[in-house]
Short mmCIF file of C-alpha atoms in Angstrom, two decimals:
data_model
loop_
_atom_site.label_atom_id
_atom_site.label_comp_id
_atom_site.label_asym_id
_atom_site.label_seq_id
_atom_site.Cartn_x
_atom_site.Cartn_y
_atom_site.Cartn_z
CA MET A 1 -30.85 23.00 8.93
CA LEU A 2 -30.63 26.69 9.83
CA ALA A 3 -28.71 27.34 13.08
CA HIS A 4 -28.66 30.62 14.97
CA ASN A 5 -25.58 29.95 17.07
CA LEU A 6 -22.81 27.37 17.21
CA VAL A 7 -24.23 25.21 19.99
CA GLU A 8 -27.34 24.49 17.91
CA LEU A 9 -25.05 22.34 15.77
CA VAL A 10 -24.20 19.99 18.65
CA GLY A 11 -25.49 16.44 18.16
CA ARG A 12 -27.40 14.69 15.37
CA THR A 13 -24.12 13.28 14.04
CA PRO A 14 -24.18 10.61 11.31
CA LEU A 15 -23.21 6.96 11.58
CA LEU A 16 -20.51 5.77 9.18
CA LYS A 17 -19.85 2.16 8.25
CA ILE A 18 -16.16 1.20 8.29
CA PRO A 19 -15.91 -0.95 5.14
CA SER A 20 -12.55 -2.60 5.82
CA LEU A 21 -13.29 -3.72 9.38
CA SER A 22 -16.78 -4.82 8.35
CA ARG A 23 -15.28 -7.03 5.63
CA LEU A 24 -12.75 -8.55 8.03
CA SER A 25 -15.37 -9.39 10.63
CA GLN A 26 -18.31 -10.11 8.30
CA CYS A 27 -20.30 -7.78 10.55
CA ASP A 28 -21.49 -4.22 10.08
CA ILE A 29 -19.22 -1.95 12.15
CA PHE A 30 -20.31 1.68 12.42
CA VAL A 31 -18.73 4.72 14.04
CA LYS A 32 -20.82 7.63 15.22
CA CYS A 33 -19.06 10.64 13.73
CA GLU A 34 -18.71 12.82 16.81
CA PHE A 35 -15.90 14.78 15.15
CA MET A 36 -18.69 16.54 13.24
CA ASN A 37 -19.77 18.43 16.37
CA PRO A 38 -18.76 22.12 16.18
CA GLY A 39 -15.91 21.66 18.66
CA GLY A 40 -14.74 18.55 16.84
CA SER A 41 -15.50 15.99 19.55
CA ILE A 42 -18.15 14.07 21.48
CA LYS A 43 -17.40 16.25 24.52
CA ASP A 44 -19.46 19.07 22.98
CA ARG A 45 -22.58 17.18 24.05
CA ALA A 46 -21.67 17.02 27.75
CA ALA A 47 -20.30 20.56 27.72
CA LEU A 48 -23.53 22.00 26.36
CA ALA A 49 -25.69 20.03 28.80
CA MET A 50 -23.60 21.02 31.82
CA VAL A 51 -23.77 24.70 30.91
CA GLN A 52 -27.48 24.71 30.05
CA ASP A 53 -28.45 22.84 33.23
CA ALA A 54 -26.31 25.11 35.41
CA ILE A 55 -27.90 28.23 33.91
CA GLU A 56 -31.41 26.81 34.38
CA ASP A 57 -30.93 25.86 38.04
CA GLY A 58 -29.04 29.05 38.96
CA ARG A 59 -25.60 27.61 39.68
CA LEU A 60 -24.18 29.56 36.74
CA LYS A 61 -25.07 33.22 37.02
CA PRO A 62 -24.40 36.15 34.67
CA GLY A 63 -20.84 37.43 34.98
CA MET A 64 -19.41 34.16 36.30
CA THR A 65 -16.53 32.25 34.71
CA ILE A 66 -16.78 28.53 33.96
CA VAL A 67 -13.73 26.55 35.09
CA GLU A 68 -12.89 22.94 34.32
CA GLY A 69 -9.95 20.57 34.47
CA THR A 70 -9.67 18.61 31.23
CA ALA A 71 -7.31 16.78 28.90
CA GLY A 72 -8.56 19.06 26.13
CA ASN A 73 -11.76 18.18 24.30
CA THR A 74 -14.16 19.06 27.12
CA GLY A 75 -12.35 22.38 27.41
CA ILE A 76 -12.97 23.09 23.74
CA GLY A 77 -16.65 22.18 24.06
CA LEU A 78 -17.06 24.32 27.17
CA ALA A 79 -15.29 27.24 25.49
CA ILE A 80 -17.83 27.08 22.67
CA ALA A 81 -20.80 26.80 25.04
CA ALA A 82 -19.45 29.59 27.27
CA LYS A 83 -19.10 31.93 24.29
CA ALA A 84 -22.60 31.09 23.03
CA PHE A 85 -24.20 31.96 26.37
CA GLY A 86 -22.02 34.95 27.21
CA TYR A 87 -19.66 33.54 29.84
CA LYS A 88 -15.90 33.48 30.26
CA MET A 89 -14.03 30.17 30.34
CA LEU A 90 -10.93 29.03 32.23
CA VAL A 91 -9.48 25.67 31.18
CA VAL A 92 -7.01 23.89 33.47
CA MET A 93 -5.06 21.31 31.49
CA PRO A 94 -2.02 19.15 32.23
CA LYS A 95 1.09 19.84 30.20
CA GLY A 96 1.94 17.24 27.59
CA GLN A 97 -1.39 16.98 25.82
CA THR A 98 -1.34 17.51 22.08
CA PRO A 99 -0.66 21.12 21.06
CA GLU A 100 -3.60 20.86 18.68
CA LYS A 101 -5.98 20.88 21.65
CA GLU A 102 -4.21 23.78 23.37
CA ARG A 103 -4.55 25.88 20.21
CA MET A 104 -8.25 25.14 19.79
CA ILE A 105 -9.04 26.12 23.39
CA THR A 106 -7.44 29.53 22.98
CA LEU A 107 -8.86 30.00 19.48
CA HIS A 108 -12.34 29.66 20.97
CA GLY A 109 -11.59 32.46 23.41
CA ALA A 110 -10.91 30.54 26.63
CA GLU A 111 -8.10 31.23 29.07
CA LEU A 112 -5.73 28.26 29.34
CA LEU A 113 -3.90 27.38 32.56
CA LEU A 114 -1.32 24.63 32.06
CA VAL A 115 -0.20 22.66 35.11
CA ASP A 116 2.44 19.97 35.60
CA PRO A 117 1.08 16.43 35.17
CA CYS A 118 0.93 14.50 38.44
CA PRO A 119 -1.01 11.64 40.11
CA PHE A 120 -4.64 12.27 41.02
CA LYS A 121 -3.83 12.17 44.75
CA ASP A 122 -1.54 15.19 44.34
CA PRO A 123 -3.41 18.44 45.21
CA LYS A 124 -1.72 20.06 42.19
CA HIS A 125 -3.51 17.68 39.80
CA PHE A 126 -5.47 19.56 37.13
CA TYR A 127 -8.78 18.24 38.50
CA HIS A 128 -8.08 19.51 42.01
CA THR A 129 -6.68 22.78 40.69
CA ALA A 130 -9.93 23.57 38.86
CA ARG A 131 -12.02 22.54 41.87
CA ARG A 132 -9.92 24.69 44.22
CA ILE A 133 -10.23 27.76 42.00
CA ALA A 134 -14.02 27.46 42.12
CA GLU A 135 -14.19 26.70 45.83
CA GLU A 136 -12.03 29.68 46.76
CA LYS A 137 -14.20 32.13 44.79
CA PRO A 138 -17.65 30.53 44.44
CA GLU A 139 -19.27 33.84 43.53
CA GLN A 140 -16.91 34.18 40.56
CA TYR A 141 -16.43 30.63 39.23
CA PHE A 142 -18.70 27.74 38.28
CA TRP A 143 -16.89 24.38 38.28
CA ALA A 144 -18.31 22.14 35.53
CA ASN A 145 -17.03 18.96 37.26
CA GLN A 146 -17.51 16.71 34.25
CA PHE A 147 -16.70 13.47 36.13
CA GLU A 148 -19.38 13.83 38.81
CA ASN A 149 -21.86 16.12 37.02
CA LEU A 150 -24.71 13.88 35.84
CA SER A 151 -25.73 16.39 33.17
CA ASN A 152 -22.94 14.62 31.28
CA PHE A 153 -24.69 11.24 31.60
CA ARG A 154 -28.09 12.72 30.74
CA ALA A 155 -26.77 14.33 27.54
CA HIS A 156 -26.04 10.86 26.19
CA CYS A 157 -29.03 9.09 27.73
CA ASP A 158 -31.45 11.70 26.35
CA PHE A 159 -29.84 12.37 22.97
CA THR A 160 -26.87 10.23 21.83
CA GLY A 161 -28.48 6.89 22.69
CA PRO A 162 -31.81 7.72 21.04
CA GLU A 163 -29.98 8.98 17.94
CA ILE A 164 -28.15 5.66 17.63
CA LEU A 165 -31.32 3.61 18.04
CA GLN A 166 -33.16 5.67 15.42
CA GLN A 167 -30.26 5.59 12.95
CA MET A 168 -29.89 1.80 13.32
CA SER A 169 -33.67 1.33 12.90
CA GLY A 170 -33.71 -0.48 16.24
CA ARG A 171 -31.37 -3.23 15.01
CA LEU A 172 -28.16 -3.22 17.03
CA ASP A 173 -26.26 -6.07 18.66
CA ALA A 174 -23.40 -4.34 20.48
CA LEU A 175 -22.23 -0.95 21.66
CA VAL A 176 -18.49 -0.48 22.19
CA SER A 177 -17.01 2.50 23.97
CA ALA A 178 -14.00 3.67 25.90
CA SER A 179 -14.55 5.81 28.98
CA GLY A 180 -13.06 9.12 30.03
CA THR A 181 -15.64 10.46 32.46
CA GLY A 182 -18.09 7.64 31.77
CA GLY A 183 -20.77 9.96 30.42
CA THR A 184 -20.91 8.44 26.94
CA ILE A 185 -20.90 4.76 27.89
CA GLY A 186 -23.03 5.49 30.94
CA GLY A 187 -25.77 7.40 29.17
CA CYS A 188 -25.85 5.38 25.95
CA SER A 189 -25.76 2.00 27.69
CA ALA A 190 -28.50 2.97 30.14
CA TYR A 191 -30.80 4.08 27.32
CA LEU A 192 -30.02 1.27 24.88
CA LYS A 193 -30.26 -1.48 27.50
CA GLU A 194 -33.74 -0.23 28.35
CA GLN A 195 -34.80 -0.32 24.69
CA LEU A 196 -32.82 -3.40 23.63
CA PRO A 197 -32.31 -5.67 26.66
CA ASP A 198 -30.17 -8.16 24.70
CA ILE A 199 -27.64 -5.61 23.44
CA LYS A 200 -24.04 -6.26 24.51
CA VAL A 201 -22.15 -3.29 25.96
CA VAL A 202 -18.37 -3.55 25.80
CA LEU A 203 -15.97 -1.25 27.63
CA ALA A 204 -12.71 -0.58 25.76
CA ASP A 205 -9.87 0.41 28.07
CA PRO A 206 -6.30 1.49 27.24
CA GLU A 207 -3.19 0.56 29.16
CA GLY A 208 -2.63 2.86 32.11
CA SER A 209 -6.32 2.89 33.03
CA GLY A 210 -7.85 0.95 35.89
CA LEU A 211 -11.36 0.44 34.52
CA TYR A 212 -10.64 -2.95 32.94
CA SER A 213 -9.27 -4.20 36.27
CA TYR A 214 -12.19 -2.65 38.15
CA PHE A 215 -14.71 -4.42 35.94
CA LYS A 216 -12.92 -7.76 36.24
CA THR A 217 -11.88 -7.69 39.91
CA GLY A 218 -13.55 -4.75 41.62
CA GLU A 219 -10.17 -3.04 42.16
CA PHE A 220 -8.55 -0.19 40.26
CA LYS A 221 -5.18 -1.43 39.06
CA SER A 222 -3.25 -0.42 35.98
CA GLU A 223 -0.13 -1.30 34.07
CA GLY A 224 1.87 0.86 31.68
CA SER A 225 0.61 3.96 29.93
CA SER A 226 -1.06 4.92 26.67
CA LEU A 227 -0.76 7.56 23.96
CA THR A 228 -4.52 8.11 24.23
CA GLU A 229 -5.57 11.29 26.02
CA GLY A 230 -8.56 11.77 28.30
CA ILE A 231 -9.41 8.06 28.22
CA GLY A 232 -9.42 5.80 31.26
CA ILE A 233 -9.71 6.56 34.96
CA MET A 234 -8.43 5.16 38.25
CA ARG A 235 -11.46 5.83 40.45
CA LEU A 236 -15.21 5.30 40.39
CA VAL A 237 -16.99 8.49 39.34
CA ALA A 238 -20.70 9.27 39.18
CA ASN A 239 -21.07 9.17 35.40
CA PHE A 240 -19.26 5.86 34.95
CA ALA A 241 -21.28 4.37 37.82
CA GLN A 242 -24.39 4.64 35.59
CA ALA A 243 -22.93 2.37 32.90
CA LYS A 244 -24.53 -0.99 32.11
CA ILE A 245 -21.52 -3.01 30.93
CA ASP A 246 -21.44 -6.68 29.93
CA THR A 247 -17.72 -7.10 29.45
CA ALA A 248 -14.47 -5.17 29.19
CA LEU A 249 -11.36 -5.52 27.10
CA ARG A 250 -7.96 -3.90 27.09
CA VAL A 251 -6.52 -2.44 23.89
CA THR A 252 -2.80 -1.80 23.61
CA ASP A 253 -1.28 1.18 21.83
CA LYS A 254 0.26 -1.11 19.22
CA GLN A 255 -3.11 -2.67 18.47
CA LEU A 256 -4.83 0.69 18.00
CA ILE A 257 -1.95 1.93 15.82
CA THR A 258 -2.36 -1.11 13.55
CA VAL A 259 -6.12 -0.54 13.27
CA ALA A 260 -5.74 3.21 12.70
CA ARG A 261 -3.28 2.67 9.84
CA TYR A 262 -5.38 -0.08 8.28
CA VAL A 263 -8.56 2.00 8.30
CA ARG A 264 -6.71 5.01 6.91
CA ASP A 265 -5.08 3.00 4.12
CA GLU A 266 -8.16 0.96 3.21
CA ASP A 267 -10.97 3.46 3.73
CA GLY A 268 -9.38 6.91 3.88
CA ILE A 269 -10.79 7.38 7.38
CA VAL A 270 -8.31 9.15 9.68
CA LEU A 271 -9.06 8.30 13.30
CA GLY A 272 -7.74 9.91 16.45
CA SER A 273 -6.16 7.73 19.12
CA SER A 274 -9.30 7.23 21.24
CA SER A 275 -11.34 6.56 18.10
CA ALA A 276 -8.78 3.99 16.94
CA LEU A 277 -8.99 2.34 20.36
CA ASN A 278 -12.77 2.14 19.94
CA ALA A 279 -12.44 0.77 16.41
CA ALA A 280 -10.02 -1.94 17.53
CA ALA A 281 -12.40 -2.94 20.32
CA ALA A 282 -15.34 -2.95 17.91
CA LEU A 283 -13.43 -5.28 15.59
CA HIS A 284 -12.60 -7.55 18.53
CA THR A 285 -16.24 -7.58 19.61
CA SER A 286 -17.51 -8.30 16.10
CA LEU A 287 -15.14 -11.24 15.67
CA GLN A 288 -16.39 -12.68 18.95
CA LEU A 289 -20.06 -12.22 18.06
CA GLY A 290 -19.66 -13.84 14.65
CA PRO A 291 -20.87 -12.90 11.15
CA GLY A 292 -24.01 -10.90 10.56
CA HIS A 293 -24.05 -8.71 13.68
CA ARG A 294 -24.30 -4.92 13.90
CA VAL A 295 -21.88 -3.03 16.14
CA VAL A 296 -21.66 0.70 16.90
CA THR A 297 -18.78 2.62 18.40
CA PHE A 298 -17.61 6.24 18.45
CA ALA A 299 -15.21 8.34 16.40
CA CYS A 300 -14.67 10.59 19.41
CA ASP A 301 -12.82 13.50 17.83
CA LEU A 302 -10.97 14.76 14.78
CA GLY A 303 -8.09 12.57 13.69
CA GLU A 304 -5.92 15.64 13.21
CA ARG A 305 -5.96 16.18 17.00
CA SER A 306 -3.72 13.11 17.26
CA TYR A 307 -1.29 14.31 14.60
CA SER A 308 1.55 15.02 17.02
CA LYS A 309 1.34 11.58 18.66
CA LEU A 310 -0.52 8.79 16.83
CA TRP A 311 0.41 10.11 13.38
CA ASN A 312 3.89 11.37 14.30
CA ALA A 313 6.63 8.90 13.29
CA ASP A 314 9.23 10.58 15.49
CA TYR A 315 6.98 10.39 18.56
CA LEU A 316 6.18 6.71 17.95
CA LYS A 317 9.85 5.92 17.47
CA ALA A 318 10.81 7.72 20.69
CA GLN A 319 8.15 5.74 22.59
CA LYS A 320 9.24 2.49 20.86
CA LEU A 321 5.72 2.11 19.51
CA ASP A 322 6.90 1.56 15.95
CA GLU A 323 8.60 -1.72 16.89
CA GLY A 324 6.89 -5.09 16.66
CA LEU A 325 3.54 -3.81 15.46
CA PRO A 326 1.13 -6.66 14.74
CA THR A 327 -0.06 -7.08 11.19
CA MET A 328 -3.80 -6.89 10.68
CA GLY A 329 -3.85 -10.63 10.08
CA GLN A 330 -2.08 -11.30 13.36
CA LEU A 331 -4.42 -8.98 15.19
CA VAL A 332 -7.52 -10.64 13.74
CA ALA A 333 -6.18 -14.08 14.70
CA HIS A 334 -5.48 -12.83 18.24
CA TYR A 335 -8.95 -11.34 18.57
CA HIS A 336 -10.53 -14.54 17.27
CA ALA A 337 -8.69 -16.54 19.91
CA GLU A 338 -9.31 -14.25 22.89
CA SER A 339 -12.76 -14.89 24.32
CA LEU A 340 -14.84 -11.98 25.63
CA GLY A 341 -17.54 -14.22 27.06
CA LEU A 342 -20.26 -12.58 24.95
#
């Protein structure tokens, strides 16, 4: 492939079988290697689509600055897309995200505005801060609005889902995905359910997110918190509303840590925290489906972006996440016993 700018490298990522988890489950478990996008994450897809669509319909005009509130990866993807099309980029991000993401945003030429973390209802929340900046100077700023902007959903419905179906030669039993904005699970599930009506779509949700509760009860309720970043939401947004989900499961930090270490030690695959959450949920799903099934999930970003948390012994010790970790055998037994109703 010969590319003429960086955004031409977005998409067409390979699928990788995870040998160790496939052996444990007697299924074929694949991750779509979204860390191979130029910005190192799956968010490059939505970022490119949002920018292209806004240019085409006139919302994003020459000389304007793109602004977005993000936990990091969308900001990196937007910074790359902004540079490719000749725009400036302002990223509003809550303090406390991994420094790896902060560095990448500025390395790609974007301006970074860090704000104090706070509940969504607080007007100082990073989401509201980005929105307010755009609303106060609409002639100067274009707000990407990744949660409600359905270009996000369409990027995955039009491209990611079809890529998966083609790579799996049409043979796929389950899709497993966490949700940040809902674009990935929304777009991929909508496309794949249309092509493969019997496919099972499983939502993986971390502690601290309300999506598991919403799916089970219709109410957004959460308990605890998670070391994952940019995963899970406490409100219904437009992109997630498109998702065609069969069941949901909650993955704890200790479970994803066990899976991340196992896959690293057995296969040499270094997963980030959200990718490890997906892998744990894919293992759970495979054990419920039984031997011989084919399951796809997502390696959302580069494992090195989780170095300061997931792969940092001091951080895990301070959060008491290094205590009482389940062994892989214990985790498999637990997943076998816990029915997903598939």
